[in-house]
Coordinates of C-alpha atoms and ligand atoms in Angstrom, one line a residue:
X1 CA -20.9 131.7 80.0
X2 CA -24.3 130.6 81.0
X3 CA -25.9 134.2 80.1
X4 CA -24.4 136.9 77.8
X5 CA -23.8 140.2 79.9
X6 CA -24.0 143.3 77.9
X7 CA -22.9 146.8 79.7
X8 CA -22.5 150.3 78.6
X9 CA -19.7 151.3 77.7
X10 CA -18.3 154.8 78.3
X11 CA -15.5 154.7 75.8
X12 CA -17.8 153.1 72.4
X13 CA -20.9 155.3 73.8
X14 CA -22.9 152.4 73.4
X15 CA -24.5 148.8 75.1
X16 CA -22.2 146.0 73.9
X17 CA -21.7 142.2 75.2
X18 CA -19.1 142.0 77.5
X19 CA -16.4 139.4 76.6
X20 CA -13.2 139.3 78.0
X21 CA -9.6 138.9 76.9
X22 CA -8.7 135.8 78.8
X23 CA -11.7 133.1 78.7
X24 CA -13.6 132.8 81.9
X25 CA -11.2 135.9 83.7
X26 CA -13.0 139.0 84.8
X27 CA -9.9 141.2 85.4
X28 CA -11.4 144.5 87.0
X29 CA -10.0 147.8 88.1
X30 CA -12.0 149.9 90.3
X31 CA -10.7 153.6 91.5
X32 CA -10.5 153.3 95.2
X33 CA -10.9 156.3 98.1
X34 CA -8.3 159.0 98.5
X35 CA -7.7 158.4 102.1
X36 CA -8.0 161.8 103.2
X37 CA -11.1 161.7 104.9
X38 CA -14.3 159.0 105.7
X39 CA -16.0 158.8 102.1
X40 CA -19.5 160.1 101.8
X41 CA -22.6 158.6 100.6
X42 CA -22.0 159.3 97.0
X43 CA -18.5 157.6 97.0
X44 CA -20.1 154.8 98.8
X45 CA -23.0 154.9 96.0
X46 CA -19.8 153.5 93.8
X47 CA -18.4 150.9 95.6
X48 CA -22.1 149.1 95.8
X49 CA -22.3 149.3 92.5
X50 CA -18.4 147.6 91.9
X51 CA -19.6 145.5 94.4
X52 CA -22.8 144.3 92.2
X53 CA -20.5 144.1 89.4
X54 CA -18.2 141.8 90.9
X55 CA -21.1 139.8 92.7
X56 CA -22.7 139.5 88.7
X57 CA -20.1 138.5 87.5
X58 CA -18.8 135.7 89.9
X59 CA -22.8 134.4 89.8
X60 CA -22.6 134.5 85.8
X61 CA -19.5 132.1 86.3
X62 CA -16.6 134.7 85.5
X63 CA -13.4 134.2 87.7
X64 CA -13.1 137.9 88.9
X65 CA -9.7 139.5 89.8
X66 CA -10.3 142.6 91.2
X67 CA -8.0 145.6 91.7
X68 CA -9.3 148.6 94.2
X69 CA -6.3 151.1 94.7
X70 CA -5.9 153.0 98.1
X71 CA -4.9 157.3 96.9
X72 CA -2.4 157.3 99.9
X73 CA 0.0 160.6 98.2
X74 CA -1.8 163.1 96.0
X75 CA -2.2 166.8 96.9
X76 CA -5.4 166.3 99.3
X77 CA -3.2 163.3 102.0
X78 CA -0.3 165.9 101.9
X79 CA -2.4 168.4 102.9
X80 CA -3.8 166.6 105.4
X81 CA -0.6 165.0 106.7
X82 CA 1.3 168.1 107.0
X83 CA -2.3 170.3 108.6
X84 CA -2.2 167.7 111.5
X85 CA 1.6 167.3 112.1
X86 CA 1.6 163.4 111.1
X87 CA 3.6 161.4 108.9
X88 CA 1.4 160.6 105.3
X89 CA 1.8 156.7 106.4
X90 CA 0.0 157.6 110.0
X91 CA -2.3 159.9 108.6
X92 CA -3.5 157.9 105.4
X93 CA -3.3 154.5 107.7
X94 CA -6.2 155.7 110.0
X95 CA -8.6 156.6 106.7
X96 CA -8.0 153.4 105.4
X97 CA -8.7 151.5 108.4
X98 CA -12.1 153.5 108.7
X99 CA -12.5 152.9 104.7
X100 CA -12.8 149.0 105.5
X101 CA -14.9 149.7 108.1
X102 CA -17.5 151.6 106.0
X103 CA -17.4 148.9 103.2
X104 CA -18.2 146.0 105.9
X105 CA -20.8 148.0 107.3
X106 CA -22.5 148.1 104.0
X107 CA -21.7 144.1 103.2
X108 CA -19.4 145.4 100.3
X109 CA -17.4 142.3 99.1
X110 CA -13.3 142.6 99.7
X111 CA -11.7 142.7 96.1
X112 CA -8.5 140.3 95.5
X113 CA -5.7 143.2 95.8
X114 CA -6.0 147.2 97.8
X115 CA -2.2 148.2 96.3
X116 CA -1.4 151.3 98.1
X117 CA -0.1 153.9 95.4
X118 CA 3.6 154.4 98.1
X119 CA 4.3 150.9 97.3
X120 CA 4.3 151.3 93.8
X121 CA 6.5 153.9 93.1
X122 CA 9.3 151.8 91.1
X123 CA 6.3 150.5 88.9
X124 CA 4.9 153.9 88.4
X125 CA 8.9 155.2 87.2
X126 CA 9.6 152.9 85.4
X127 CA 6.4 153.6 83.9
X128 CA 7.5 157.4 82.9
X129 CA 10.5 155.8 81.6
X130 CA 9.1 154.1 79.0
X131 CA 6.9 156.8 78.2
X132 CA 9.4 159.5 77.7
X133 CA 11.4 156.2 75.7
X134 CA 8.2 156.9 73.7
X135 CA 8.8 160.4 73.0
X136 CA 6.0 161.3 75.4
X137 CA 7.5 162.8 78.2
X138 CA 9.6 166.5 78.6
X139 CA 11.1 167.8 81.7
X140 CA 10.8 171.6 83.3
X141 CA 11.6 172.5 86.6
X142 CA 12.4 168.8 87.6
X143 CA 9.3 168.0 86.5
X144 CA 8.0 165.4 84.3
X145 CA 4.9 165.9 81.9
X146 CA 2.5 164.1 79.8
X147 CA 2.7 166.0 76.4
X148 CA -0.7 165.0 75.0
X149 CA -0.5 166.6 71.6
X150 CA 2.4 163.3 71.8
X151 CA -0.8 161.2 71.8
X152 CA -3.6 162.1 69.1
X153 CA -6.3 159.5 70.7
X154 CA -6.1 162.0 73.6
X155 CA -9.7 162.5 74.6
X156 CA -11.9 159.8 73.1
X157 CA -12.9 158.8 76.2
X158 CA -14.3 162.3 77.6
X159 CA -15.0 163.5 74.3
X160 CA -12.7 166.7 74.8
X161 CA -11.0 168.5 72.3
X162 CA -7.5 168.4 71.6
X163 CA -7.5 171.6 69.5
X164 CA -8.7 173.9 72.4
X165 CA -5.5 172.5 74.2
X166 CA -3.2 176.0 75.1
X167 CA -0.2 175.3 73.5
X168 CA 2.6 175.0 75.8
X169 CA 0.4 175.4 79.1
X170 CA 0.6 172.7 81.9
X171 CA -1.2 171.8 85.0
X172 CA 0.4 170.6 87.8
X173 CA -3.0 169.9 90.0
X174 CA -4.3 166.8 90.8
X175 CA -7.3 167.2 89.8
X176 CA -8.7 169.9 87.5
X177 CA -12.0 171.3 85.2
X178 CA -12.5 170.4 81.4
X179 CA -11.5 173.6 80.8
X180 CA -8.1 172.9 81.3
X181 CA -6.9 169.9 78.4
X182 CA -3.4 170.0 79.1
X183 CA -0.6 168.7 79.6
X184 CA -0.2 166.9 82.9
X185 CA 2.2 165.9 85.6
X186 CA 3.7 163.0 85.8
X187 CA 6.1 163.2 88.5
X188 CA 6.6 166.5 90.7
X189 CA 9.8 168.0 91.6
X190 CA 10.4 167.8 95.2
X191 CA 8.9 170.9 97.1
X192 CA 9.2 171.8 100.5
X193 CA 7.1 170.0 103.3
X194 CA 6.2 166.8 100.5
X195 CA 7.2 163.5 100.7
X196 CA 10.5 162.4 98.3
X197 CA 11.5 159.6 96.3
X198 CA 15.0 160.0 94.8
X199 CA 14.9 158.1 91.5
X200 CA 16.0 158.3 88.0
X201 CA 13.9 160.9 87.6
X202 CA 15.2 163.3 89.9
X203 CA 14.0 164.0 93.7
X204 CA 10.0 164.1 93.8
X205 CA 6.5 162.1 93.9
X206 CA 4.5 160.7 91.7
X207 CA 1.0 162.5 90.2
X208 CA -2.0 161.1 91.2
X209 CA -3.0 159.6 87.6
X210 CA -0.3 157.6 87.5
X211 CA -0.7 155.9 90.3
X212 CA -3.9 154.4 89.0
X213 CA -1.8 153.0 85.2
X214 CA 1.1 151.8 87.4
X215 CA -0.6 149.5 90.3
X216 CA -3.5 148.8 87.2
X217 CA -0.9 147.3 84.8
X218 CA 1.4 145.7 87.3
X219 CA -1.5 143.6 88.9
X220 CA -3.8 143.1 85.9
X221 CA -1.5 143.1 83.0
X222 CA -1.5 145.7 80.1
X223 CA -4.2 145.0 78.9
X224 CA -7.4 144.0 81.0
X225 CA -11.3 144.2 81.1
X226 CA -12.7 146.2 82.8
X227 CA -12.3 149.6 84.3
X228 CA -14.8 152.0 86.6
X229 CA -15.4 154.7 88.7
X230 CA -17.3 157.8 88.8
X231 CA -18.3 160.2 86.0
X232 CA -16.2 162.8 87.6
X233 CA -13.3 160.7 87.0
X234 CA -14.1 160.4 83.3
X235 CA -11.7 163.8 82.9
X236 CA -9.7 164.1 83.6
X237 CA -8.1 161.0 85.6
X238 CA -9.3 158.2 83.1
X239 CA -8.3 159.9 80.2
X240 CA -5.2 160.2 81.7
X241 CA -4.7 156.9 82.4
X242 CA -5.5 155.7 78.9
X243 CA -2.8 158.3 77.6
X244 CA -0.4 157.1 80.2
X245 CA -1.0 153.5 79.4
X246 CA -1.2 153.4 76.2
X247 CA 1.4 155.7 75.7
X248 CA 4.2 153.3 77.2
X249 CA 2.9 150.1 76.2
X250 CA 1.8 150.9 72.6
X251 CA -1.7 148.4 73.5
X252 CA -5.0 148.7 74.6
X253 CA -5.4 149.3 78.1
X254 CA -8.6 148.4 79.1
X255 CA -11.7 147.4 77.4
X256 CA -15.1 148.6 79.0
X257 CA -14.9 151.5 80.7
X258 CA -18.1 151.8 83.6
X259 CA -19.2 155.2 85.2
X260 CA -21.9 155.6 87.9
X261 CA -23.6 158.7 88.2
X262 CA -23.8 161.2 90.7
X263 CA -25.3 161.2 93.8
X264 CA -27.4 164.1 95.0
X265 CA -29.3 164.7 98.1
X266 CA -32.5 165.8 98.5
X267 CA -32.3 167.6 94.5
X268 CA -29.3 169.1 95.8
X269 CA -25.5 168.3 94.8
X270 CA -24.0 167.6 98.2
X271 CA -21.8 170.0 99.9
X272 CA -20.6 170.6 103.4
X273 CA -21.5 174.3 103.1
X274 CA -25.1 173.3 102.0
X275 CA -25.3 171.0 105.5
X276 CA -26.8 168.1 103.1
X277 CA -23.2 166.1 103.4
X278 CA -23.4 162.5 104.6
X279 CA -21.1 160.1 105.4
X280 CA -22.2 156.4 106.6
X281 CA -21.4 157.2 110.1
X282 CA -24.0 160.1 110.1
X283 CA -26.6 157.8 108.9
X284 CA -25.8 155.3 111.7
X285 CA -25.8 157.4 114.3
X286 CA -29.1 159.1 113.5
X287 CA -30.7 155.3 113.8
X288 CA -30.4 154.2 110.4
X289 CA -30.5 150.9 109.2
X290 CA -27.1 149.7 107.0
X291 CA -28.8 147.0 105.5
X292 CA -31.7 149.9 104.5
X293 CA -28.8 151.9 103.2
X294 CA -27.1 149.6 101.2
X295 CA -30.6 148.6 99.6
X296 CA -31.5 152.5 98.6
X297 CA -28.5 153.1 97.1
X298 CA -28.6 150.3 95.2
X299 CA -32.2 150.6 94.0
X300 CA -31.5 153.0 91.1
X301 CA -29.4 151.7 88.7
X302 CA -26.0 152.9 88.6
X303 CA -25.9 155.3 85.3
X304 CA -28.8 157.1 86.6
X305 CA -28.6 160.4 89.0
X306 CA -29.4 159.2 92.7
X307 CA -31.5 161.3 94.8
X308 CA -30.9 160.3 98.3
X309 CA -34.0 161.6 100.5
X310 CA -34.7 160.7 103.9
X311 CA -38.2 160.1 102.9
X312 CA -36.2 157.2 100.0
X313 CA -34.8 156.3 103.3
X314 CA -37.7 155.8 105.3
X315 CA -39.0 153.8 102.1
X316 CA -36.3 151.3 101.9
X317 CA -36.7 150.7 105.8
X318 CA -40.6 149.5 105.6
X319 CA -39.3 147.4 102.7
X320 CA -36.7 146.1 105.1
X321 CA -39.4 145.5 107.7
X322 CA -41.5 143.8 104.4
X323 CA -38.9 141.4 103.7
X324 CA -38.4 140.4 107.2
X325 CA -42.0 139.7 108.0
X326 CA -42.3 137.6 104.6
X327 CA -39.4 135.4 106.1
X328 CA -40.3 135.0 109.2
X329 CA -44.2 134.2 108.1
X330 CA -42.7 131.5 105.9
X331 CA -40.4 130.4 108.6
X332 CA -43.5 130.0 111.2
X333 CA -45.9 128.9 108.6
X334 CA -46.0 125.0 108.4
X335 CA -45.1 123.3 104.7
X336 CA -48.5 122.3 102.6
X337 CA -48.8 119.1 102.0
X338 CA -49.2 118.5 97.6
X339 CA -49.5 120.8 95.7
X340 CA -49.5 125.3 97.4
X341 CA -50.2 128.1 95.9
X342 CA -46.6 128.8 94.9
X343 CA -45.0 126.5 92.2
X344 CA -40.9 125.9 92.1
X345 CA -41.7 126.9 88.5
X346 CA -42.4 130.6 89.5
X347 CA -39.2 130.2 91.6
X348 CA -37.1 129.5 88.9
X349 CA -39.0 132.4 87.1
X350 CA -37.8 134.8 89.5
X351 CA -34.2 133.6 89.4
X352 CA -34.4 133.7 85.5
X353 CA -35.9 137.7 86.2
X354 CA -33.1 138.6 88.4
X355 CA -30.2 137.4 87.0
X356 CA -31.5 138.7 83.1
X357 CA -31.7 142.2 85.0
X358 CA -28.2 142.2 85.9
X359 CA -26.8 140.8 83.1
X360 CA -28.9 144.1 81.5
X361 CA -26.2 146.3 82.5
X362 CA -26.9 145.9 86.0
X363 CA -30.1 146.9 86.1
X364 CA -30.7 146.9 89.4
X365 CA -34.0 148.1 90.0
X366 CA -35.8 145.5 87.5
X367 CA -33.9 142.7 89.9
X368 CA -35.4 144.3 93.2
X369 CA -38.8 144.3 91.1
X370 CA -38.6 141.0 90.4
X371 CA -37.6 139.7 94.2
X372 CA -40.6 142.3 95.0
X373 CA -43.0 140.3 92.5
X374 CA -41.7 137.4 94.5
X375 CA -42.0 138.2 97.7
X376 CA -45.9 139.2 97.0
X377 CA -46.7 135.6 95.4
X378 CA -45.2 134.0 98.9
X379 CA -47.5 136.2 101.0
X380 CA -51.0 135.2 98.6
X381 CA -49.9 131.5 99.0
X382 CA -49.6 131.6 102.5
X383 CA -52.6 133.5 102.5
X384 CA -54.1 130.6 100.9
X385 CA -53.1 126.9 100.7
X386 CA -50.0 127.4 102.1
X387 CA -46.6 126.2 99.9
X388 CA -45.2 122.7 99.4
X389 CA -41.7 121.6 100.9
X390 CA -39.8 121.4 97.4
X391 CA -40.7 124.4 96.7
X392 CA -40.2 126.1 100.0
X393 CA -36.8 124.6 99.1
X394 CA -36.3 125.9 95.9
X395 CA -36.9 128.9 97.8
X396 CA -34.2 128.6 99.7
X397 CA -31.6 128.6 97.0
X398 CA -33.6 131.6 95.8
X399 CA -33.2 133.9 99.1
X400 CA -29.1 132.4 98.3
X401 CA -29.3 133.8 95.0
X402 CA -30.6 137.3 96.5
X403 CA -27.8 137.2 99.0
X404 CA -25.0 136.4 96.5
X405 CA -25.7 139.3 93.8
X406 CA -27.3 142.1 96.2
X407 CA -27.0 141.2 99.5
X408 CA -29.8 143.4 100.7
X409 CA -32.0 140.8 103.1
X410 CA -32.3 142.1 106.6
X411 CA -29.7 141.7 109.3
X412 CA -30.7 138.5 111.2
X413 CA -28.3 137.8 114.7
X414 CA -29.6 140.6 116.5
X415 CA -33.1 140.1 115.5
X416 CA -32.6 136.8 116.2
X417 CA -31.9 136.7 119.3
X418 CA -35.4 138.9 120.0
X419 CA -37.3 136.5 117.5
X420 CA -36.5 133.4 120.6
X421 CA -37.8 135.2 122.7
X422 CA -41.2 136.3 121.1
X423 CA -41.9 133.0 119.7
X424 CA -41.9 131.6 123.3
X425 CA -44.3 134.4 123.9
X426 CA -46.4 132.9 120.9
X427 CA -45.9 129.3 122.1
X428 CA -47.3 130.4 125.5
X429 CA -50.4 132.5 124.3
X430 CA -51.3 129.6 122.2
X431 CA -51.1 126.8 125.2
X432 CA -52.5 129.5 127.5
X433 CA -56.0 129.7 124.7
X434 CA -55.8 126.0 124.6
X435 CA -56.3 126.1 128.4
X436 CA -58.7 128.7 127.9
X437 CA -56.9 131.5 130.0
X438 CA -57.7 133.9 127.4
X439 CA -56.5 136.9 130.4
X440 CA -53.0 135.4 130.0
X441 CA -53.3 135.1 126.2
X442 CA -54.9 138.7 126.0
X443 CA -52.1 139.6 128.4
X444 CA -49.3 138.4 126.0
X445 CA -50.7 139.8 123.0
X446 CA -50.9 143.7 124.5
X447 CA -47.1 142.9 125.7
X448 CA -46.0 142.0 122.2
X449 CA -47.9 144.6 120.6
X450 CA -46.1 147.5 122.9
X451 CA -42.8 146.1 120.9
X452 CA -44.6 146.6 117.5
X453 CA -45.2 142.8 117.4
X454 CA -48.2 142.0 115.5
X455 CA -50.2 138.6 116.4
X456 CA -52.2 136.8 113.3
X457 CA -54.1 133.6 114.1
X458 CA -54.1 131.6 111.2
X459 CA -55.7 128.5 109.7
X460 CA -52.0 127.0 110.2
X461 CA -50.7 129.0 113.7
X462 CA -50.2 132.0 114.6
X463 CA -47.8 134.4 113.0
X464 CA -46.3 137.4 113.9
X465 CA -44.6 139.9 112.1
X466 CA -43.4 143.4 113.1
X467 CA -45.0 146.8 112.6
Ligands
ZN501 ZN1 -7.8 155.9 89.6

């Protein structure tokens, strides 16, 4: 690979380079959405960040096979299901749909496979055969359970402690607090009201961590690269995993483990109760700016606490409108002839910049400083001489490069469309003071400047840029 990648790893505690098992094969399993509900700016905060994984990795010349699983039976879809008098498949079906909505919205990149956990239960039984082959496994109540004093690695992932385990105590929740190391379900005996599967293993439906070893080894292999999600998923659904896995294959089950960090809002942890609970949908309809969403919750890098403000948001829109006017200057602003005040030299400095920051365990924010650093040396060089074609060129592929690992330059169709129209406006003014109607060229400039368009007359043309 052209550039070592190193990453933190949640499992070693520590920063190590990233190799993986098969050369040139970036096999990568990301917890997807329980599709209960639309997900909220924090989940969202996730997928950007799987999605700058997978975007740094394809750039850095990995082959990336990506696995996102859709929760579509746990104890929240039931719920949900059986509250609105729907099937699971209807119910779950219209959260998915608005899942891939959210994710296009915010330019996330589709990953190779979206298994959806109800068509893999036969993977996810057979699984619990083998485990309980193992001597991992006992039955009560129709029941299967994880017995993890079976497994003594239990915990090295979440750093919990075996020994505060109650002996002989269970849980049969989905999802449940540190205080609670025990052993867990594997497959629930049928109850009243929840979907069944009559298998081997009686009448019932499979616990939610299972899902995630099943559809992971059947489309990855056993053993694979990668593995991420949140830090609440550290314990105890990862930890889980690893004991399910690794339990019934007797192998390593994944390598590096990667966990973004919450997302708070305004200081606050987010809850409905509090009010401060977004989803992408509230955002847009209050006026905001995707592209401006996408780029805030990228800016901090993903192991750090986010603290999504309005304010942050407000922010990350001027910087939208920053980018855009730096484009558009250099669009309008006619090549220099030899030489510029901008060398393809510093271009390929930038690129050097970015791409070292994300190999740097995605360091996000030292890549946005970089295209920042960049954006202000384009703006003093057509401030002065003006640049060169080549390297107007190079920057080009540069812009590219942005576009292919973050994805964060401004929406252009709509503004596109507008842009026509205003440089006719510009084109007009600048006959209309070459025919020394300066009422008509005054007249044009107070028009564009009640849009929040912004005339500059200089040495090379005039340039406009928005407010
Ligand atoms: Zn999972």
């Amino acid at each position: 690979m052209s550039r070592e990648i190193r990453f933190y790893n949640t499992l070693t505690r520590q920063q190590e380079a990233f190799h993986t098992l098969e050369p040139g094969h970036a096999r990568v399993y990301t917890c997807g959405p329980t599709v209960y509900n639309v997900v909220h700016i924090g989940n969202l905060r996730t997928f950007l960040f799987e999605d700058v994984l997978r975007r740094t990795l394809q750039e850095l010349g990995y082959r990336v096979t990506q696995v996102m699983n859709l929760t579509d039976i746990d104890d929240k879809t039931i719920r949900g299901a059986s509250a609105e008098g729907v099937s699971l498949r209807e119910f779950t079906d219209r959260y998915i749909a608005l899942f891939f909505e959210d994710i296009d919205t915010l330019r996330v990149q589709r990953a190779e496979h979206y298994p959806r956990a109800t068509d893999y239960v036969p993977q996810m039984v057979e699984l619990v055969r083998r485990l309980t082959a193992n001597g991992h496994t006992y039955v009560l109540d129709g029941s299967t359970y994880f017995r993890i004093a079976s497994f003594p690695q239990y915990g090295r992932l979440s750093g919990v402690l075996l020994d505060e385990v109650k002996a002989g105590a269970r849980v049969d929740a989905d999802e449940y607090e540190k205080e609670d190391v025990r052993d867990f379900v594997l497959w629930k005996a049928s109850k009243q009201g929840e979907p069944v599967w009559d298998t081997v293993l009686g009448p019932g439906r499979p616990g939610w961590h299972l899902e995630c070893s099943a559809m992971g080894t059947a489309l990855l292999g056993e053993s694979f690269d990668i593995h991420t999600g949140a830090v609440d998923n550290i314990f105890p659904h990862h930890e889980n995993e690893i004991a399910q896995s690794e339990g019934a294959t007797g192998r390593p089950f994944v390598h590096t483990w990667l966990h973004a960090e919450h997302l708070v809002v305004e200081g606050e942890k987010m809850a409905k109760s509090k009010g401060n609970f977004f989803t992408l949908r509230d955002l847009v309809e209050r006026g905001h700016d995707p592209a401006a969403i996408r780029y805030l919750l990228l800016s901090v890098p993903y192991r750090q606490k986010l603290n999504f403000t309005f304010d942050g948001l407000a922010g990350a829109e001027s910087v939208m409108r920053r980018i855009d006017n730096t484009l558009r200057r250099l669009a309008h602003t006619p090549a220099a002839g030899d030489g510029g005040a901008l060398a393809a030299t510093d271009v390929a400095a930038f690129e050097a910049e970015l791409l070292d920051g994300l190999a740097d365990d995605l360091n996000t924010a030292r890549a946005l400083a970089a295209f920042h650093m960049l954006l202000t040396r384009v703006n003093q060089a057509l401030d002065g001489e003006g640049i060169a074609q080549p390297v107007r060129d190079r920057l080009d592929e540069a812009f590219g490069l942005v576009q292919r690992t973050l994805d964060i330059l401004p929406a252009r169709p709509k503004a596109a469309d507008d842009a026509a129209g205003i440089d006719a406006l510009v084109a007009e003014r600048t006959a209309a003071r070459k025919g020394r109607d300066f009422a008509r060229a005054d007249a044009i400039r107070q028009e564009l400047a009640g849009r929040g368009i912004i005339l500059e007359d200089t040495p090379h043309g005039t340039v406009w840029h928005r407010q």
